mmCIF file of C-alpha atoms and ligand atoms in Angstrom:
data_model
loop_
_atom_site.group_PDB
_atom_site.id
_atom_site.type_symbol
_atom_site.label_atom_id
_atom_site.label_comp_id
_atom_site.label_asym_id
_atom_site.label_seq_id
_atom_site.Cartn_x
_atom_site.Cartn_y
_atom_site.Cartn_z
ATOM 1 C CA MET A 1 -50.562 -0.458 9.240
ATOM 2 C CA LYS A 2 -52.999 2.255 9.775
ATOM 3 C CA ALA A 3 -51.827 6.179 9.001
ATOM 4 C CA ILE A 4 -55.095 8.305 8.793
ATOM 5 C CA ASP A 5 -57.630 7.902 11.600
ATOM 6 C CA TRP A 6 -60.987 9.683 11.758
ATOM 7 C CA THR A 7 -62.038 10.763 15.855
ATOM 8 C CA GLY A 8 -65.650 12.296 14.740
ATOM 9 C CA HIS A 9 -64.329 15.304 15.397
ATOM 10 C CA SER A 10 -60.820 15.472 14.594
ATOM 11 C CA LEU A 11 -58.519 13.876 11.842
ATOM 12 C CA ARG A 12 -55.435 11.811 13.263
ATOM 13 C CA LEU A 13 -52.227 11.381 10.870
ATOM 14 C CA LEU A 14 -49.834 9.566 11.375
ATOM 15 C CA ASP A 15 -46.323 11.752 11.083
ATOM 16 C CA GLN A 16 -45.129 10.279 7.520
ATOM 17 C CA THR A 17 -41.829 12.526 7.866
ATOM 18 C CA LYS A 18 -40.622 11.229 11.048
ATOM 19 C CA LEU A 19 -41.044 7.358 10.180
ATOM 20 C CA PRO A 20 -39.378 4.931 10.797
ATOM 21 C CA GLU A 21 -37.007 6.779 13.325
ATOM 22 C CA GLU A 22 -40.220 7.864 15.479
ATOM 23 C CA ILE A 23 -43.576 7.590 16.153
ATOM 24 C CA VAL A 24 -45.816 10.898 16.115
ATOM 25 C CA TRP A 25 -48.705 11.700 15.441
ATOM 26 C CA VAL A 26 -50.555 14.508 14.111
ATOM 27 C CA GLU A 27 -54.049 15.862 14.647
ATOM 28 C CA CYS A 28 -55.720 17.578 12.879
ATOM 29 C CA ARG A 29 -58.735 19.412 14.173
ATOM 30 C CA THR A 30 -59.162 22.004 11.003
ATOM 31 C CA TYR A 31 -59.379 21.962 7.349
ATOM 32 C CA ASP A 32 -56.434 23.887 7.240
ATOM 33 C CA GLU A 33 -54.197 21.955 9.697
ATOM 34 C CA VAL A 34 -54.953 18.995 7.269
ATOM 35 C CA ALA A 35 -54.431 20.605 3.995
ATOM 36 C CA THR A 36 -50.301 22.165 6.077
ATOM 37 C CA ALA A 37 -50.262 18.165 6.649
ATOM 38 C CA ILE A 38 -51.121 17.728 3.038
ATOM 39 C CA ARG A 39 -48.526 20.391 1.482
ATOM 40 C CA GLN A 40 -46.194 18.667 4.046
ATOM 41 C CA MET A 41 -46.036 15.402 3.566
ATOM 42 C CA ILE A 42 -47.131 14.543 6.680
ATOM 43 C CA VAL A 43 -49.667 12.484 4.965
ATOM 44 C CA ARG A 44 -49.034 11.632 1.478
ATOM 45 C CA GLY A 45 -49.270 8.906 -1.277
ATOM 46 C CA ALA A 46 -52.231 9.611 -3.947
ATOM 47 C CA PRO A 47 -55.153 7.938 -2.408
ATOM 48 C CA ALA A 48 -54.161 8.635 1.078
ATOM 49 C CA ILE A 49 -54.230 11.877 0.516
ATOM 50 C CA GLY A 50 -57.833 11.958 -1.183
ATOM 51 C CA ALA A 51 -59.289 10.522 2.344
ATOM 52 C CA ALA A 52 -57.640 13.189 4.161
ATOM 53 C CA ALA A 53 -59.216 15.734 1.992
ATOM 54 C CA ALA A 54 -61.860 13.616 2.015
ATOM 55 C CA TYR A 55 -62.310 14.205 5.761
ATOM 56 C CA ALA A 56 -61.101 18.246 5.774
ATOM 57 C CA LEU A 57 -64.431 18.758 4.054
ATOM 58 C CA VAL A 58 -65.864 16.850 6.709
ATOM 59 C CA LEU A 59 -63.994 19.504 9.303
ATOM 60 C CA ALA A 60 -64.715 22.717 7.943
ATOM 61 C CA ALA A 61 -68.695 21.873 7.413
ATOM 62 C CA GLN A 62 -68.355 21.540 11.306
ATOM 63 C CA ALA A 63 -67.358 24.163 11.781
ATOM 64 C CA CYS A 64 -70.224 26.597 9.538
ATOM 65 C CA THR A 65 -71.165 28.535 13.047
ATOM 66 C CA SER A 66 -74.278 29.989 10.064
ATOM 67 C CA LYS A 67 -77.756 28.145 10.033
ATOM 68 C CA GLU A 68 -77.992 29.028 6.246
ATOM 69 C CA ALA A 69 -77.363 26.497 3.513
ATOM 70 C CA GLU A 70 -75.509 29.129 0.966
ATOM 71 C CA VAL A 71 -73.223 30.072 3.446
ATOM 72 C CA CYS A 72 -71.976 26.876 4.870
ATOM 73 C CA TRP A 73 -71.915 25.737 0.969
ATOM 74 C CA GLN A 74 -69.592 28.316 0.418
ATOM 75 C CA GLU A 75 -67.155 28.052 2.667
ATOM 76 C CA LEU A 76 -66.907 24.097 1.913
ATOM 77 C CA GLN A 77 -66.222 25.231 -1.792
ATOM 78 C CA ALA A 78 -63.539 27.597 -0.509
ATOM 79 C CA ALA A 79 -62.035 24.703 1.735
ATOM 80 C CA ALA A 80 -62.060 22.259 -1.154
ATOM 81 C CA ASP A 81 -60.335 25.277 -3.391
ATOM 82 C CA VAL A 82 -57.395 24.927 -0.631
ATOM 83 C CA LEU A 83 -56.975 21.489 -0.795
ATOM 84 C CA ARG A 84 -56.819 20.922 -3.585
ATOM 85 C CA ALA A 85 -53.576 23.621 -5.037
ATOM 86 C CA THR A 86 -51.855 21.502 -1.468
ATOM 87 C CA ARG A 87 -50.781 18.893 -4.431
ATOM 88 C CA PRO A 88 -51.028 19.232 -8.465
ATOM 89 C CA THR A 89 -50.156 15.695 -9.397
ATOM 90 C CA ALA A 90 -52.148 13.215 -8.091
ATOM 91 C CA VAL A 91 -55.484 12.885 -9.063
ATOM 92 C CA ASN A 92 -57.662 11.397 -6.117
ATOM 93 C CA LEU A 93 -57.127 13.937 -3.917
ATOM 94 C CA ALA A 94 -59.702 16.699 -6.464
ATOM 95 C CA TRP A 95 -61.110 13.306 -7.362
ATOM 96 C CA ALA A 96 -62.222 12.504 -3.155
ATOM 97 C CA LEU A 97 -63.020 16.533 -3.441
ATOM 98 C CA GLN A 98 -65.731 16.266 -5.899
ATOM 99 C CA ARG A 99 -67.241 13.215 -5.077
ATOM 100 C CA MET A 100 -67.597 15.173 -2.026
ATOM 101 C CA LEU A 101 -68.765 18.445 -2.919
ATOM 102 C CA ARG A 102 -71.677 16.006 -4.314
ATOM 103 C CA ALA A 103 -72.748 14.485 -1.819
ATOM 104 C CA GLY A 104 -72.783 17.265 -0.292
ATOM 105 C CA GLU A 105 -74.507 19.214 -2.774
ATOM 106 C CA GLY A 106 -78.155 21.359 -2.183
ATOM 107 C CA LEU A 107 -77.699 19.773 1.575
ATOM 108 C CA ALA A 108 -79.940 22.194 4.403
ATOM 109 C CA ALA A 109 -76.515 23.766 6.690
ATOM 110 C CA ALA A 110 -77.951 20.995 9.616
ATOM 111 C CA ALA A 111 -76.965 17.861 7.134
ATOM 112 C CA LEU A 112 -73.981 18.397 5.507
ATOM 113 C CA ALA A 113 -72.011 18.120 8.149
ATOM 114 C CA GLU A 114 -73.863 14.339 8.789
ATOM 115 C CA CYS A 115 -73.699 13.662 5.549
ATOM 116 C CA LEU A 116 -70.312 14.326 4.968
ATOM 117 C CA GLU A 117 -68.969 12.413 6.945
ATOM 118 C CA THR A 118 -70.485 9.616 5.715
ATOM 119 C CA GLU A 119 -69.587 9.674 2.614
ATOM 120 C CA ALA A 120 -65.697 10.331 3.277
ATOM 121 C CA ASN A 121 -66.104 7.230 5.786
ATOM 122 C CA THR A 122 -67.835 5.349 2.393
ATOM 123 C CA ILE A 123 -64.857 6.496 0.620
ATOM 124 C CA ALA A 124 -61.891 5.008 2.865
ATOM 125 C CA GLU A 125 -63.854 2.124 3.513
ATOM 126 C CA GLU A 126 -64.090 1.042 0.092
ATOM 127 C CA ASP A 127 -59.983 2.481 -0.244
ATOM 128 C CA VAL A 128 -58.967 -0.491 1.593
ATOM 129 C CA LYS A 129 -61.333 -2.832 -0.339
ATOM 130 C CA ILE A 130 -60.478 -1.770 -3.251
ATOM 131 C CA ASN A 131 -56.976 -2.152 -1.941
ATOM 132 C CA ARG A 132 -57.913 -5.975 -0.866
ATOM 133 C CA THR A 133 -60.088 -6.274 -4.184
ATOM 134 C CA LEU A 134 -56.649 -4.781 -7.484
ATOM 135 C CA GLY A 135 -54.313 -7.305 -4.398
ATOM 136 C CA GLN A 136 -55.968 -10.315 -5.089
ATOM 137 C CA PHE A 137 -56.142 -9.774 -9.304
ATOM 138 C CA GLY A 138 -52.491 -9.099 -8.942
ATOM 139 C CA ALA A 139 -51.409 -11.497 -7.212
ATOM 140 C CA GLU A 140 -52.077 -13.881 -9.828
ATOM 141 C CA LEU A 141 -49.456 -11.786 -11.784
ATOM 142 C CA VAL A 142 -46.415 -13.265 -8.684
ATOM 143 C CA PRO A 143 -44.938 -16.356 -8.594
ATOM 144 C CA ASP A 144 -44.162 -18.692 -6.388
ATOM 145 C CA GLY A 145 -40.799 -17.433 -5.442
ATOM 146 C CA GLY A 146 -40.909 -14.123 -7.213
ATOM 147 C CA ARG A 147 -38.614 -11.108 -6.596
ATOM 148 C CA VAL A 148 -40.494 -7.655 -7.226
ATOM 149 C CA LEU A 149 -39.171 -4.911 -7.345
ATOM 150 C CA THR A 150 -41.121 -1.774 -6.473
ATOM 151 C CA HIS A 151 -40.069 2.380 -5.914
ATOM 152 C CA CYS A 152 -41.512 4.577 -3.693
ATOM 153 C CA ASN A 153 -44.117 3.611 -1.649
ATOM 154 C CA ALA A 154 -47.514 2.337 -2.323
ATOM 155 C CA GLY A 155 -48.195 0.922 1.107
ATOM 156 C CA ALA A 156 -50.964 0.620 3.568
ATOM 157 C CA LEU A 157 -48.778 4.173 4.866
ATOM 158 C CA ALA A 158 -50.098 5.633 1.502
ATOM 159 C CA THR A 159 -53.412 4.093 1.277
ATOM 160 C CA VAL A 160 -56.696 4.144 4.325
ATOM 161 C CA GLY A 161 -54.883 1.149 4.387
ATOM 162 C CA TYR A 162 -53.165 -2.252 2.691
ATOM 163 C CA GLY A 163 -51.970 -0.195 -0.381
ATOM 164 C CA THR A 164 -51.735 -1.055 -3.573
ATOM 165 C CA ALA A 165 -48.319 -1.792 -4.945
ATOM 166 C CA LEU A 166 -47.507 -3.905 -1.710
ATOM 167 C CA GLY A 167 -51.246 -4.501 -1.183
ATOM 168 C CA VAL A 168 -50.597 -7.263 -4.375
ATOM 169 C CA ILE A 169 -47.734 -8.258 -2.952
ATOM 170 C CA ARG A 170 -49.493 -8.643 0.469
ATOM 171 C CA ALA A 171 -51.762 -10.586 -1.437
ATOM 172 C CA ALA A 172 -49.644 -12.588 -2.926
ATOM 173 C CA VAL A 173 -47.395 -13.183 0.924
ATOM 174 C CA GLU A 174 -50.967 -14.077 2.155
ATOM 175 C CA GLN A 175 -51.710 -16.584 -0.612
ATOM 176 C CA GLY A 176 -48.491 -18.222 0.664
ATOM 177 C CA LYS A 177 -46.047 -17.129 -2.121
ATOM 178 C CA ARG A 178 -42.339 -17.343 -1.771
ATOM 179 C CA VAL A 179 -41.824 -13.724 -1.922
ATOM 180 C CA GLU A 180 -38.509 -11.297 -2.139
ATOM 181 C CA VAL A 181 -38.972 -7.411 -2.139
ATOM 182 C CA PHE A 182 -36.449 -4.779 -3.499
ATOM 183 C CA ALA A 183 -37.498 -1.236 -3.038
ATOM 184 C CA ASP A 184 -35.618 1.575 -4.019
ATOM 185 C CA GLU A 185 -34.829 3.667 -1.836
ATOM 186 C CA THR A 186 -36.084 6.391 -4.191
ATOM 187 C CA ARG A 187 -34.156 9.944 -3.755
ATOM 188 C CA PRO A 188 -35.258 12.215 -2.740
ATOM 189 C CA TYR A 189 -37.739 12.431 -0.043
ATOM 190 C CA LEU A 190 -36.872 8.401 0.675
ATOM 191 C CA GLN A 191 -40.519 7.048 0.582
ATOM 192 C CA GLY A 192 -38.593 3.873 -0.524
ATOM 193 C CA SER A 193 -36.072 3.281 2.731
ATOM 194 C CA ARG A 194 -38.025 5.133 4.862
ATOM 195 C CA LEU A 195 -41.578 3.611 4.123
ATOM 196 C CA THR A 196 -41.564 0.480 2.399
ATOM 197 C CA THR A 197 -38.598 -1.377 3.913
ATOM 198 C CA PHE A 198 -40.073 -0.331 7.523
ATOM 199 C CA GLU A 199 -43.800 -0.828 6.329
ATOM 200 C CA LEU A 200 -42.758 -4.889 4.844
ATOM 201 C CA MET A 201 -40.347 -5.305 7.645
ATOM 202 C CA GLN A 202 -43.241 -5.018 9.900
ATOM 203 C CA ASP A 203 -45.051 -7.789 8.229
ATOM 204 C CA ASN A 204 -42.098 -9.855 8.155
ATOM 205 C CA ILE A 205 -41.950 -9.649 4.260
ATOM 206 C CA PRO A 206 -38.790 -10.097 2.955
ATOM 207 C CA VAL A 207 -37.259 -6.855 1.167
ATOM 208 C CA THR A 208 -33.854 -5.809 0.661
ATOM 209 C CA LEU A 209 -33.514 -2.065 0.168
ATOM 210 C CA ILE A 210 -30.917 -0.513 -2.756
ATOM 211 C CA THR A 211 -30.740 2.671 -4.083
ATOM 212 C CA ASP A 212 -31.747 3.867 -6.781
ATOM 213 C CA SER A 213 -29.275 3.909 -8.774
ATOM 214 C CA MET A 214 -28.901 -0.591 -8.382
ATOM 215 C CA ALA A 215 -31.731 -1.126 -10.253
ATOM 216 C CA GLY A 216 -30.976 -1.116 -13.207
ATOM 217 C CA TRP A 217 -27.181 -3.712 -12.336
ATOM 218 C CA LEU A 218 -29.727 -5.698 -10.531
ATOM 219 C CA MET A 219 -31.688 -6.135 -13.514
ATOM 220 C CA ALA A 220 -29.004 -7.116 -15.105
ATOM 221 C CA SER A 221 -27.454 -9.815 -12.922
ATOM 222 C CA GLY A 222 -31.237 -11.989 -13.314
ATOM 223 C CA GLY A 223 -32.588 -10.472 -9.540
ATOM 224 C CA VAL A 224 -36.010 -9.227 -10.074
ATOM 225 C CA ASP A 225 -38.764 -11.125 -11.680
ATOM 226 C CA LEU A 226 -41.202 -7.369 -12.430
ATOM 227 C CA VAL A 227 -41.631 -4.608 -11.266
ATOM 228 C CA ILE A 228 -44.632 -3.365 -9.651
ATOM 229 C CA VAL A 229 -45.348 -0.107 -8.617
ATOM 230 C CA GLY A 230 -48.528 2.381 -7.547
ATOM 231 C CA ALA A 231 -49.746 5.506 -9.447
ATOM 232 C CA ASP A 232 -50.550 9.128 -9.254
ATOM 233 C CA ARG A 233 -52.298 9.755 -12.578
ATOM 234 C CA VAL A 234 -52.850 7.710 -15.162
ATOM 235 C CA ALA A 235 -54.251 9.578 -18.432
ATOM 236 C CA ARG A 236 -56.562 7.958 -21.601
ATOM 237 C CA ASN A 237 -53.997 6.669 -23.337
ATOM 238 C CA GLY A 238 -52.558 5.325 -19.970
ATOM 239 C CA ASP A 239 -49.746 7.808 -19.620
ATOM 240 C CA VAL A 240 -48.530 7.025 -15.778
ATOM 241 C CA ALA A 241 -47.444 9.939 -13.311
ATOM 242 C CA ASN A 242 -46.082 8.114 -10.362
ATOM 243 C CA LYS A 243 -42.767 8.808 -8.785
ATOM 244 C CA ILE A 244 -39.952 10.422 -9.595
ATOM 245 C CA GLY A 245 -37.412 8.330 -11.342
ATOM 246 C CA THR A 246 -40.519 5.448 -12.505
ATOM 247 C CA TYR A 247 -40.314 5.766 -15.456
ATOM 248 C CA THR A 248 -35.582 5.128 -15.417
ATOM 249 C CA LEU A 249 -37.642 2.007 -13.488
ATOM 250 C CA ALA A 250 -39.401 1.721 -17.126
ATOM 251 C CA VAL A 251 -36.631 1.340 -19.112
ATOM 252 C CA LEU A 252 -34.705 -0.573 -17.298
ATOM 253 C CA ALA A 253 -37.284 -3.519 -17.136
ATOM 254 C CA LYS A 254 -38.522 -3.203 -21.119
ATOM 255 C CA GLU A 255 -34.784 -2.785 -21.780
ATOM 256 C CA HIS A 256 -34.302 -5.918 -19.857
ATOM 257 C CA GLN A 257 -37.540 -7.297 -20.500
ATOM 258 C CA ILE A 258 -39.431 -7.606 -17.451
ATOM 259 C CA PRO A 259 -42.511 -7.324 -16.819
ATOM 260 C CA PHE A 260 -43.225 -3.510 -15.892
ATOM 261 C CA TYR A 261 -47.023 -3.980 -13.906
ATOM 262 C CA VAL A 262 -48.831 -0.040 -12.262
ATOM 263 C CA ALA A 263 -51.253 -1.354 -9.020
ATOM 264 C CA CYS A 264 -53.792 1.906 -8.614
ATOM 265 C CA PRO A 265 -57.438 2.369 -8.043
ATOM 266 C CA LEU A 266 -59.673 3.009 -10.796
ATOM 267 C CA SER A 267 -60.048 6.734 -9.197
ATOM 268 C CA THR A 268 -56.679 6.823 -10.128
ATOM 269 C CA LEU A 269 -57.028 7.279 -14.130
ATOM 270 C CA ASP A 270 -57.675 10.388 -15.111
ATOM 271 C CA LEU A 271 -59.638 10.033 -18.542
ATOM 272 C CA THR A 272 -60.066 13.815 -19.473
ATOM 273 C CA LEU A 273 -56.135 13.425 -20.581
ATOM 274 C CA ALA A 274 -55.688 12.261 -23.424
ATOM 275 C CA THR A 275 -52.081 11.751 -22.607
ATOM 276 C CA GLY A 276 -49.328 12.547 -19.317
ATOM 277 C CA GLN A 277 -48.314 15.427 -21.246
ATOM 278 C CA GLU A 278 -51.381 17.329 -19.898
ATOM 279 C CA ILE A 279 -50.875 15.983 -15.960
ATOM 280 C CA ILE A 280 -49.138 18.983 -13.853
ATOM 281 C CA ILE A 281 -45.877 17.816 -12.559
ATOM 282 C CA GLU A 282 -45.615 18.846 -8.693
ATOM 283 C CA GLU A 283 -41.671 20.550 -8.306
ATOM 284 C CA ARG A 284 -40.928 20.468 -4.351
ATOM 285 C CA GLU A 285 -38.145 22.941 -2.690
ATOM 286 C CA ALA A 286 -34.199 22.940 -3.307
ATOM 287 C CA LYS A 287 -33.903 21.330 -0.186
ATOM 288 C CA GLU A 288 -34.992 17.836 0.020
ATOM 289 C CA ILE A 289 -32.062 17.518 -2.190
ATOM 290 C CA THR A 290 -29.477 19.814 -0.902
ATOM 291 C CA HIS A 291 -30.391 18.140 2.121
ATOM 292 C CA ILE A 292 -31.006 15.461 4.386
ATOM 293 C CA ARG A 293 -32.739 15.871 7.419
ATOM 294 C CA ASP A 294 -31.085 19.132 8.503
ATOM 295 C CA ILE A 295 -27.212 17.729 7.155
ATOM 296 C CA ARG A 296 -27.017 19.605 4.026
ATOM 297 C CA LEU A 297 -25.256 17.702 0.828
ATOM 298 C CA ALA A 298 -24.591 20.077 -1.402
ATOM 299 C CA PRO A 299 -22.784 23.866 -1.496
ATOM 300 C CA ALA A 300 -24.947 25.920 -0.428
ATOM 301 C CA GLY A 301 -25.996 28.285 -3.133
ATOM 302 C CA ALA A 302 -26.551 25.495 -5.222
ATOM 303 C CA ARG A 303 -28.584 25.243 -9.044
ATOM 304 C CA VAL A 304 -31.395 22.396 -7.924
ATOM 305 C CA TRP A 305 -34.583 21.033 -10.120
ATOM 306 C CA ASN A 306 -36.676 18.897 -7.830
ATOM 307 C CA PRO A 307 -39.433 17.585 -9.688
ATOM 308 C CA ALA A 308 -41.097 14.598 -7.760
ATOM 309 C CA PHE A 309 -42.800 12.913 -10.036
ATOM 310 C CA ASP A 310 -42.342 11.778 -13.608
ATOM 311 C CA VAL A 311 -43.825 10.229 -16.196
ATOM 312 C CA THR A 312 -43.710 6.429 -17.903
ATOM 313 C CA PRO A 313 -45.136 6.325 -21.324
ATOM 314 C CA HIS A 314 -48.120 3.700 -21.809
ATOM 315 C CA GLN A 315 -45.758 2.511 -24.374
ATOM 316 C CA LEU A 316 -43.298 0.458 -21.190
ATOM 317 C CA VAL A 317 -46.052 -0.722 -18.825
ATOM 318 C CA THR A 318 -47.001 -3.962 -19.299
ATOM 319 C CA ALA A 319 -50.658 -3.970 -17.956
ATOM 320 C CA PHE A 320 -52.724 -1.709 -14.854
ATOM 321 C CA ILE A 321 -53.625 -3.940 -11.963
ATOM 322 C CA THR A 322 -57.306 -2.623 -10.759
ATOM 323 C CA GLU A 323 -60.490 -3.376 -8.547
ATOM 324 C CA LYS A 324 -61.746 -4.233 -11.933
ATOM 325 C CA GLY A 325 -58.916 -7.107 -13.074
ATOM 326 C CA LEU A 326 -56.147 -6.942 -14.815
ATOM 327 C CA ILE A 327 -55.823 -4.031 -17.852
ATOM 328 C CA TYR A 328 -53.457 -5.211 -21.101
ATOM 329 C CA PRO A 329 -52.959 -3.016 -23.963
ATOM 330 C CA PRO A 330 -54.592 -1.269 -26.217
ATOM 331 C CA PHE A 331 -55.515 0.795 -22.794
ATOM 332 C CA THR A 332 -57.457 3.630 -24.373
ATOM 333 C CA PRO A 333 -60.970 1.180 -25.274
ATOM 334 C CA ALA A 334 -59.885 -0.675 -21.940
ATOM 335 C CA PHE A 335 -60.205 1.974 -19.782
ATOM 336 C CA GLU A 336 -63.331 3.840 -22.124
ATOM 337 C CA ARG A 337 -65.321 0.870 -21.171
ATOM 338 C CA LEU A 338 -64.349 -0.146 -17.650
ATOM 339 C CA PHE A 339 -66.290 4.330 -17.071
ATOM 340 C CA GLN A 340 -69.466 2.524 -19.763
HETATM 341 O O1 MRU B 1 -45.700 12.057 -3.103
HETATM 342 P P1 MRU B 1 -45.585 10.851 -2.473
HETATM 343 O O2 MRU B 1 -45.089 9.812 -1.577
HETATM 344 O O3 MRU B 1 -47.107 11.530 -1.909
HETATM 345 O O4 MRU B 1 -45.782 9.957 -3.736
HETATM 346 C C1 MRU B 1 -45.917 9.458 -3.819
HETATM 347 C C2 MRU B 1 -46.051 7.923 -5.043
HETATM 348 O O5 MRU B 1 -45.623 8.512 -6.077
HETATM 349 C C3 MRU B 1 -47.513 6.673 -4.892
HETATM 350 O O6 MRU B 1 -46.411 6.138 -5.792
HETATM 351 C C4 MRU B 1 -48.875 7.267 -5.397
HETATM 352 O O7 MRU B 1 -49.160 8.475 -4.887
HETATM 353 C C5 MRU B 1 -49.372 5.410 -5.145
HETATM 354 S S1 MRU B 1 -49.434 5.628 -3.915
HETATM 355 C C6 MRU B 1 -50.834 3.734 -3.879
#
């Protein structure tokens, strides 16, 4: 399954707001259209929005009409500022933009677009390779017959391909293990029911959909062997920002002595932040909670709080699954060693 497709002059995105009922592709021809698609969650998931933003900068460079490098560079930086502001929590977005700007720095206007296109393609190709590698490491943790609970969608739809948390599950299945997945529906945006369930069913991986509030009882009933989630930003101490509801799962997993794993590429680590308290948590519009599609679920005027992410303290994380292997506590020195 692929949700991002670069044509050479536009970025095609599988519209994730319409899944699973409709398969609709949106074609973005300008960086601004990509920014809107990220804001509207047509493309979502930390690595996927990073890759989309990288291609958006290629579109910005292609649109530069001036022959002067200085003018193109300023336009590129303005585009990066717009893209960076679309969603604040997932660090992969800022990471990809920074990497693109570094690749383009000091280049002549004529060379800029081509060089940025090569870099964006590399980011996209690396993402799939990284997910396959971390999937192999993570698959060691999944026993034959294992029952895995996951939250949100950290699959092919949230990345350039294969997925992080779902990549681990895919790798275990490819190794011949029997795996059963429980997918939290993931209120309010329903990434679990609309996307994860859809994605796994497409691959014939057994999946059972539950509401978020059923996770505790499922664990208490002995139905979960391990939890695997993705991440949007990980602080230096191992605190994890991920989809709202992840923290609740981690607390429940601790209570029931179930291992809680976070699968993410190293680009999700933000070593500039000492703890998760410094992570900006995106708040989204009330309508995501008061309505499903256009059906009203709450009285008009109801006060709503809609944080899109939460922070799981590092003490609740059993290990991180990365492309460099499994990282166990204490996380700070382990992370620092990875970047030495
Ligand atoms: O709001 P979303 O759908 O972009 O949130 C996605 C998540 O929280 C994912 O778990 C995370 O980005 C990891 S995706 C590999």
